[in-house]
Coordinates of N, CA and C in Angstrom, one line a residue:
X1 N 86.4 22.9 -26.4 CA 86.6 21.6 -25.7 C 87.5 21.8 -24.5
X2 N 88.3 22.9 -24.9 CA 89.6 22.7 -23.4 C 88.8 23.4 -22.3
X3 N 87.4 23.9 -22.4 CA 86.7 24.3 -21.3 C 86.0 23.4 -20.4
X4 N 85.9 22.1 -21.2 CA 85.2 21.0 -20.6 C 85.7 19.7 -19.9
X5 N 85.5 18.9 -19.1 CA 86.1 17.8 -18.9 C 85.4 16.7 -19.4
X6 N 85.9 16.1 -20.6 CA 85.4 14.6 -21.2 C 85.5 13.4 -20.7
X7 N 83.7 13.0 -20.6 CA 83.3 12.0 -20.0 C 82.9 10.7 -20.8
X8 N 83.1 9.7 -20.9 CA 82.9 8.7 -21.9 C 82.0 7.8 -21.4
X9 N 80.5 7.3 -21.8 CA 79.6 6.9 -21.4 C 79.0 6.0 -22.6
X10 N 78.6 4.9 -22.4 CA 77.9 3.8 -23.0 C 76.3 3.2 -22.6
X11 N 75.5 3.0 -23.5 CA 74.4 2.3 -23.2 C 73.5 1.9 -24.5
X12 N 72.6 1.7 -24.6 CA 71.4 1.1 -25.2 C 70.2 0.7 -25.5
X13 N 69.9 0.7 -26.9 CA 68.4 0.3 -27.3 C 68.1 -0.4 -27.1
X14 N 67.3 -0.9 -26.5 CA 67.3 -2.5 -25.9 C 65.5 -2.8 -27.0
X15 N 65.4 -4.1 -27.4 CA 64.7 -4.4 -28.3 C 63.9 -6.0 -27.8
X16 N 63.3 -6.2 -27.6 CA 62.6 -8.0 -27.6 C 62.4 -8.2 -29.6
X17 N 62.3 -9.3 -29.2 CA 62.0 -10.4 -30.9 C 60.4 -9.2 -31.0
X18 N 59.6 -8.7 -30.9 CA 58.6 -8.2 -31.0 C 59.1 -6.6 -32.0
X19 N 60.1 -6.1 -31.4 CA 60.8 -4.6 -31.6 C 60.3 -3.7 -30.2
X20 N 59.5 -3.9 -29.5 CA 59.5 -3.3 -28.1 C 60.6 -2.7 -27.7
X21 N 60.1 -2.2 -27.1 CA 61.5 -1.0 -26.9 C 61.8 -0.5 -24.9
X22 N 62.9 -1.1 -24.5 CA 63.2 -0.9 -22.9 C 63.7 0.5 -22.4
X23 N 62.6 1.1 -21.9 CA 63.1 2.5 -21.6 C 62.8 2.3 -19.8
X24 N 63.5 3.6 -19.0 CA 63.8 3.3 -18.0 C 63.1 5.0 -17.3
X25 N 62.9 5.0 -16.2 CA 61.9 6.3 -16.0 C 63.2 6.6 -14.6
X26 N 63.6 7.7 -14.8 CA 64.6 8.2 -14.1 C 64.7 9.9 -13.9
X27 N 64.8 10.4 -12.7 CA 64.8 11.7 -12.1 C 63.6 12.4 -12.8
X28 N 62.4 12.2 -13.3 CA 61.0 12.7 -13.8 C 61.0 12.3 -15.3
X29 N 62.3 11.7 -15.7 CA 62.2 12.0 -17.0 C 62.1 10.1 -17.7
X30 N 61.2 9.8 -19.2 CA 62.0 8.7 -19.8 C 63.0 9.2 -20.2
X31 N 64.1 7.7 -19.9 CA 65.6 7.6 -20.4 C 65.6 6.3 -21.0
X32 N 66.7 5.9 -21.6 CA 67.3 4.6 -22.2 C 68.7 4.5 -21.0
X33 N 68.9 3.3 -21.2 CA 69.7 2.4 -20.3 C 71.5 3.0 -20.7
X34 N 71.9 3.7 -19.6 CA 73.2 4.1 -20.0 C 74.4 4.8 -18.5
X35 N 75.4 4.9 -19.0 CA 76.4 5.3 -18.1 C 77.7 5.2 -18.1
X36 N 78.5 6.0 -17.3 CA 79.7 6.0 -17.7 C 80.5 5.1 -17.1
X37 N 81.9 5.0 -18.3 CA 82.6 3.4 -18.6 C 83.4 3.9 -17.4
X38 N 83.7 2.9 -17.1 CA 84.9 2.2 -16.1 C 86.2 2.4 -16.9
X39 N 87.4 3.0 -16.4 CA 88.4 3.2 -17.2 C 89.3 2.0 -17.4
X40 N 89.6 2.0 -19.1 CA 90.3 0.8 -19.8 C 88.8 -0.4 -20.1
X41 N 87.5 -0.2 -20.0 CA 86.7 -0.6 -20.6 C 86.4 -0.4 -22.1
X42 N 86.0 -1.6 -22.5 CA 85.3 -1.4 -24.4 C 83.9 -0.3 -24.0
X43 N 83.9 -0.2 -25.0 CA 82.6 0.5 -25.4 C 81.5 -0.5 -25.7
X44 N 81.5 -1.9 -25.9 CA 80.1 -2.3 -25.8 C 80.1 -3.4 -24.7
X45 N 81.1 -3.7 -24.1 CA 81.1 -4.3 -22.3 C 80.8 -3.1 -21.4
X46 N 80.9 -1.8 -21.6 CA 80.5 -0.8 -20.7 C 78.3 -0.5 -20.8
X47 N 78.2 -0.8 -22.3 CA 77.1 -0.7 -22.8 C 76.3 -1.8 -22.7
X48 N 76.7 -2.9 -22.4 CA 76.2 -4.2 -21.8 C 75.7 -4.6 -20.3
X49 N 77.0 -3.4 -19.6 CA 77.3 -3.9 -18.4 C 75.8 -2.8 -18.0
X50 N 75.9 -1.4 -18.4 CA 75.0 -0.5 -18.0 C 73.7 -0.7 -18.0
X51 N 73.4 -1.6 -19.1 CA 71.9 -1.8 -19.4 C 71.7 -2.8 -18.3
X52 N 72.7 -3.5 -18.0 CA 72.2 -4.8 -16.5 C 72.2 -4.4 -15.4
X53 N 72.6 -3.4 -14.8 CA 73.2 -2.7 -13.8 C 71.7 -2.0 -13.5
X54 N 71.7 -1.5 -14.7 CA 70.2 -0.6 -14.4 C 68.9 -1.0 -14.8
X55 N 68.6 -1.8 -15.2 CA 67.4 -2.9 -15.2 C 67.3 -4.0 -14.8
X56 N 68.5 -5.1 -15.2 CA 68.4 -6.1 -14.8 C 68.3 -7.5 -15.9
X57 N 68.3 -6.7 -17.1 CA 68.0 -7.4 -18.3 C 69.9 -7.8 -18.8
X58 N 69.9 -8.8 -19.4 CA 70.9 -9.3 -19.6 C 70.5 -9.1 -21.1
X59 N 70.8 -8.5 -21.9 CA 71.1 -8.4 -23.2 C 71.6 -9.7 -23.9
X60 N 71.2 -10.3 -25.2 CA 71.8 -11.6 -25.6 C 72.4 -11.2 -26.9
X61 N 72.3 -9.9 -27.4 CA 72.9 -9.9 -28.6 C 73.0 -8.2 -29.0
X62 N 74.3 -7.8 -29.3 CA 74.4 -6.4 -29.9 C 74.0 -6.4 -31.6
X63 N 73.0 -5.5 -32.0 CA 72.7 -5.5 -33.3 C 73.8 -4.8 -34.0
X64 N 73.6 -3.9 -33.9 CA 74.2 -2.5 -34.7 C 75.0 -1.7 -33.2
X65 N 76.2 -0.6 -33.8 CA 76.5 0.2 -33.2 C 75.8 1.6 -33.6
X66 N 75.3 2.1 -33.0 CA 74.3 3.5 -33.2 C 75.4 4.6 -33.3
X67 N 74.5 5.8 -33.9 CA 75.5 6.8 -33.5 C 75.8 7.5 -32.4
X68 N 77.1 8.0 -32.0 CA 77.3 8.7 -30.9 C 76.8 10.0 -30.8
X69 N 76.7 10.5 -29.0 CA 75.7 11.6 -29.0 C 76.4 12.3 -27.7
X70 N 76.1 13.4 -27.9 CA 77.4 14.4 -26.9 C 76.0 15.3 -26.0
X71 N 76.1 15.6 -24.7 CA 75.3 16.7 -24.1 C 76.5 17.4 -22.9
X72 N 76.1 18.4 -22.7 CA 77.0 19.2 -21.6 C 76.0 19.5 -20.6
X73 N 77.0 19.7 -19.1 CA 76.2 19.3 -18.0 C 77.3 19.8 -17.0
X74 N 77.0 20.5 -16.1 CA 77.5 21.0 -14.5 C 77.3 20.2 -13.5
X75 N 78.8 20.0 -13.3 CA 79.1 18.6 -12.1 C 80.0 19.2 -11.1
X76 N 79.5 19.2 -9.8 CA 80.3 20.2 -8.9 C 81.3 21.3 -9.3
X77 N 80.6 22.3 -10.2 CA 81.2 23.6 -11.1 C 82.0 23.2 -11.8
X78 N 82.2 21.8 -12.5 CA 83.1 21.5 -13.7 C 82.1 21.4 -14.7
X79 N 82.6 21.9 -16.0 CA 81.5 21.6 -16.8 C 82.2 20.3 -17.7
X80 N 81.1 19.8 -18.0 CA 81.3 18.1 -18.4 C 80.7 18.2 -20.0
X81 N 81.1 17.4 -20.6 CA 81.2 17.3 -22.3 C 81.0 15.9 -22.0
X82 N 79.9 15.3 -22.3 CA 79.5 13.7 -22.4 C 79.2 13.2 -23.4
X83 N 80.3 12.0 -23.7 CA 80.2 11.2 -24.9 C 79.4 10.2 -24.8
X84 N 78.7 9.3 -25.3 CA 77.5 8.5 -24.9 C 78.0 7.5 -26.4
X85 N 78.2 6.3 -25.6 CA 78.1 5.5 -27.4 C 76.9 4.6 -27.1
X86 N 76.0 4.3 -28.6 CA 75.2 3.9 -28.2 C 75.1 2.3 -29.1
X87 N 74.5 1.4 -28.5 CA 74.0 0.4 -29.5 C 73.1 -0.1 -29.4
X88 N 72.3 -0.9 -30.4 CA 71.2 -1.4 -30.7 C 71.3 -3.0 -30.2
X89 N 70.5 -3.5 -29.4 CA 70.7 -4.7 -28.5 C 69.5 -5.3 -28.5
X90 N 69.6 -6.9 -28.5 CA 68.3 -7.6 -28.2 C 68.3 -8.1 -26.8
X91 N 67.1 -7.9 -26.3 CA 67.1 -9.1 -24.8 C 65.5 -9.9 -25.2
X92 N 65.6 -11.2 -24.1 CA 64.4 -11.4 -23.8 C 63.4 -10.5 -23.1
X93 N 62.1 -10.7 -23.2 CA 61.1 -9.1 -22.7 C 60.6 -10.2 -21.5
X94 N 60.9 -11.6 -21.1 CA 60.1 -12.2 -19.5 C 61.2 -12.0 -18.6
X95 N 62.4 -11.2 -18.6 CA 63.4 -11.4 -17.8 C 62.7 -10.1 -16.7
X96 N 63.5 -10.5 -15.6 CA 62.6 -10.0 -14.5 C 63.1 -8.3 -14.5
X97 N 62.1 -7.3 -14.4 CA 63.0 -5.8 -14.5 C 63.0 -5.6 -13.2
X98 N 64.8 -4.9 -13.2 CA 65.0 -4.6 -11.5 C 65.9 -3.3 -11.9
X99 N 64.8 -2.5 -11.5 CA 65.0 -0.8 -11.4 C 66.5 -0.7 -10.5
X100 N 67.8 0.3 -10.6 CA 68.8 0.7 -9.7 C 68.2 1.6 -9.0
X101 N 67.8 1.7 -7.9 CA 67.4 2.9 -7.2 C 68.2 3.3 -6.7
X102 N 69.7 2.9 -6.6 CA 70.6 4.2 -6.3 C 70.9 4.5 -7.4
X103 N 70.3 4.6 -8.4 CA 71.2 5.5 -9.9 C 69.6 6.4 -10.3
X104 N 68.4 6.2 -8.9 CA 67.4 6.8 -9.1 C 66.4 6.6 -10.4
X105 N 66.1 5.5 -10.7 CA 65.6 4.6 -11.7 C 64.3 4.0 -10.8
X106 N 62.8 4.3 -11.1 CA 61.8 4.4 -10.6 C 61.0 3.2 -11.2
X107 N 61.0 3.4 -12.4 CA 60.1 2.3 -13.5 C 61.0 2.1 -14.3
X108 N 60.9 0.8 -15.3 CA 61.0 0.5 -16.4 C 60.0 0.0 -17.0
X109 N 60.1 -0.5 -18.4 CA 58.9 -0.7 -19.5 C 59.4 -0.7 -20.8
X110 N 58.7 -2.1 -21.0 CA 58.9 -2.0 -22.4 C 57.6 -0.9 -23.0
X111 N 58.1 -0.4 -24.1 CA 57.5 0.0 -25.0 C 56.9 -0.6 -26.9
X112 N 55.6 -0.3 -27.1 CA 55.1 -0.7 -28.5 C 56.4 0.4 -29.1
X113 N 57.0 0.1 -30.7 CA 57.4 1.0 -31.5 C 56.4 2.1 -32.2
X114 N 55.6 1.4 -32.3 CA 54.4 2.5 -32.7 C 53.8 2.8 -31.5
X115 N 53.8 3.4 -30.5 CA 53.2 3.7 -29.6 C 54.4 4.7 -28.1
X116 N 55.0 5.4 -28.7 CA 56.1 6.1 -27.8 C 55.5 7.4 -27.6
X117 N 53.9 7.8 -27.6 CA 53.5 9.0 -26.9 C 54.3 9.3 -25.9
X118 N 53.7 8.7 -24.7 CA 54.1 8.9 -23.5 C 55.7 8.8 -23.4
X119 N 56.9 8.5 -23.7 CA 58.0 8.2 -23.9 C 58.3 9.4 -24.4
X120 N 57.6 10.1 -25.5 CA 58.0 11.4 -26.4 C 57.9 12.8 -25.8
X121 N 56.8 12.6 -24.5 CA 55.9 13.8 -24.0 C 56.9 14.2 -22.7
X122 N 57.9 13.4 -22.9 CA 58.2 13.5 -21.3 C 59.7 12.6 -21.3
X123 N 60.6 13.1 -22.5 CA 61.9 12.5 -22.3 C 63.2 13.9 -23.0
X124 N 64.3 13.7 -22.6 CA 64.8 14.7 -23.6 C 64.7 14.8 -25.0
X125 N 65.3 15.8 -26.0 CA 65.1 15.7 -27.1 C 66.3 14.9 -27.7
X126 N 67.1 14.5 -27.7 CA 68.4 13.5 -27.8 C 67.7 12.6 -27.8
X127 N 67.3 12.0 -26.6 CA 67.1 10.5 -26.8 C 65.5 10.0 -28.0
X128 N 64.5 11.1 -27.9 CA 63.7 11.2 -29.0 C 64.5 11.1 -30.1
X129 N 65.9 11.6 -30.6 CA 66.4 11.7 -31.8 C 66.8 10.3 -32.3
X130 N 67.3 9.7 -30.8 CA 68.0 8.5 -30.8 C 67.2 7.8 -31.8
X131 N 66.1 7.3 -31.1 CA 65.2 6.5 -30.9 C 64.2 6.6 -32.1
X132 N 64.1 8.0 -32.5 CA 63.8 8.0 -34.1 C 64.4 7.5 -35.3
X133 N 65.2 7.7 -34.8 CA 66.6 7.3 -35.8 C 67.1 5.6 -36.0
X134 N 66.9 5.1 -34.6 CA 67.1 3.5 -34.9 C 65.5 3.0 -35.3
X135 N 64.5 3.8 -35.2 CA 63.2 3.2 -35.9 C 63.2 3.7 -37.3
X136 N 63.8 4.1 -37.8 CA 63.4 4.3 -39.3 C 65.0 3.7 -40.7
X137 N 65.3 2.7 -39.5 CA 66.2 1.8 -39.8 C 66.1 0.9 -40.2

């Protein structure tokens, strides 16, 4: 760990009354709604704030807190240790989706729960784990 510099990041499963699932299409890849906290920030106002920031959906209710998930990553030759907390959130699915294109966010979309081919074929293997993991919940 003393080789890395720790980064603390928040985001979310975002869910409609249906169980649809809000994933966000960013740098080639699907992602879920996330980013790093503002310092002296909570962990689920950072994860609230991130999912609005970058879609546009206002979340009305945190379900569950999910588990936390770590990836490492090279940031101007520092290497970076990223903590990610995650939670399980409801929004309305008519709220208008408004992509960050300066955080390079292309599409969003809800997704069926039974139906995350395309989401699976073409996202990292973390957030596949995520997302397995709050569906067999």
């Amino acid at each position: 760990k003393k080789d890395y510099k720790l980064v603390k990041a928040a985001g979310g499963i975002v869910r409609d009354k249906d169980h649809n699932m809000l994933f966000i299409f960013r740098r080639g890849k699907w992602d879920l709604p996330k980013g790093k906290m503002d310092k002296d920030e909570g962990k689920k106002h950072a994860a609230l704030r991130e999912v609005r920031e970058e879609t546009g959906v206002e979340p009305f209710l945190i379900i569950r807190k999910l588990e936390s998930t770590y990836h490492i990553y090279t940031e101007k030759k520092d290497n970076i240790l990223k903590k990610t907390y995650w939670y399980e959130m409801m929004a309305d699915n008519t709220q208008p989706l408004i992509p960050q294109l300066e955080e390079e966010i292309t599409e969003i979309r809800w997704f069926k729960p039974d139906n995350l081919t395309e989401i699976y074929s073409n996202t990292y293997p973390l957030i596949r784990d995520l997302t397995d993991s709050c569906l067999k919940i």
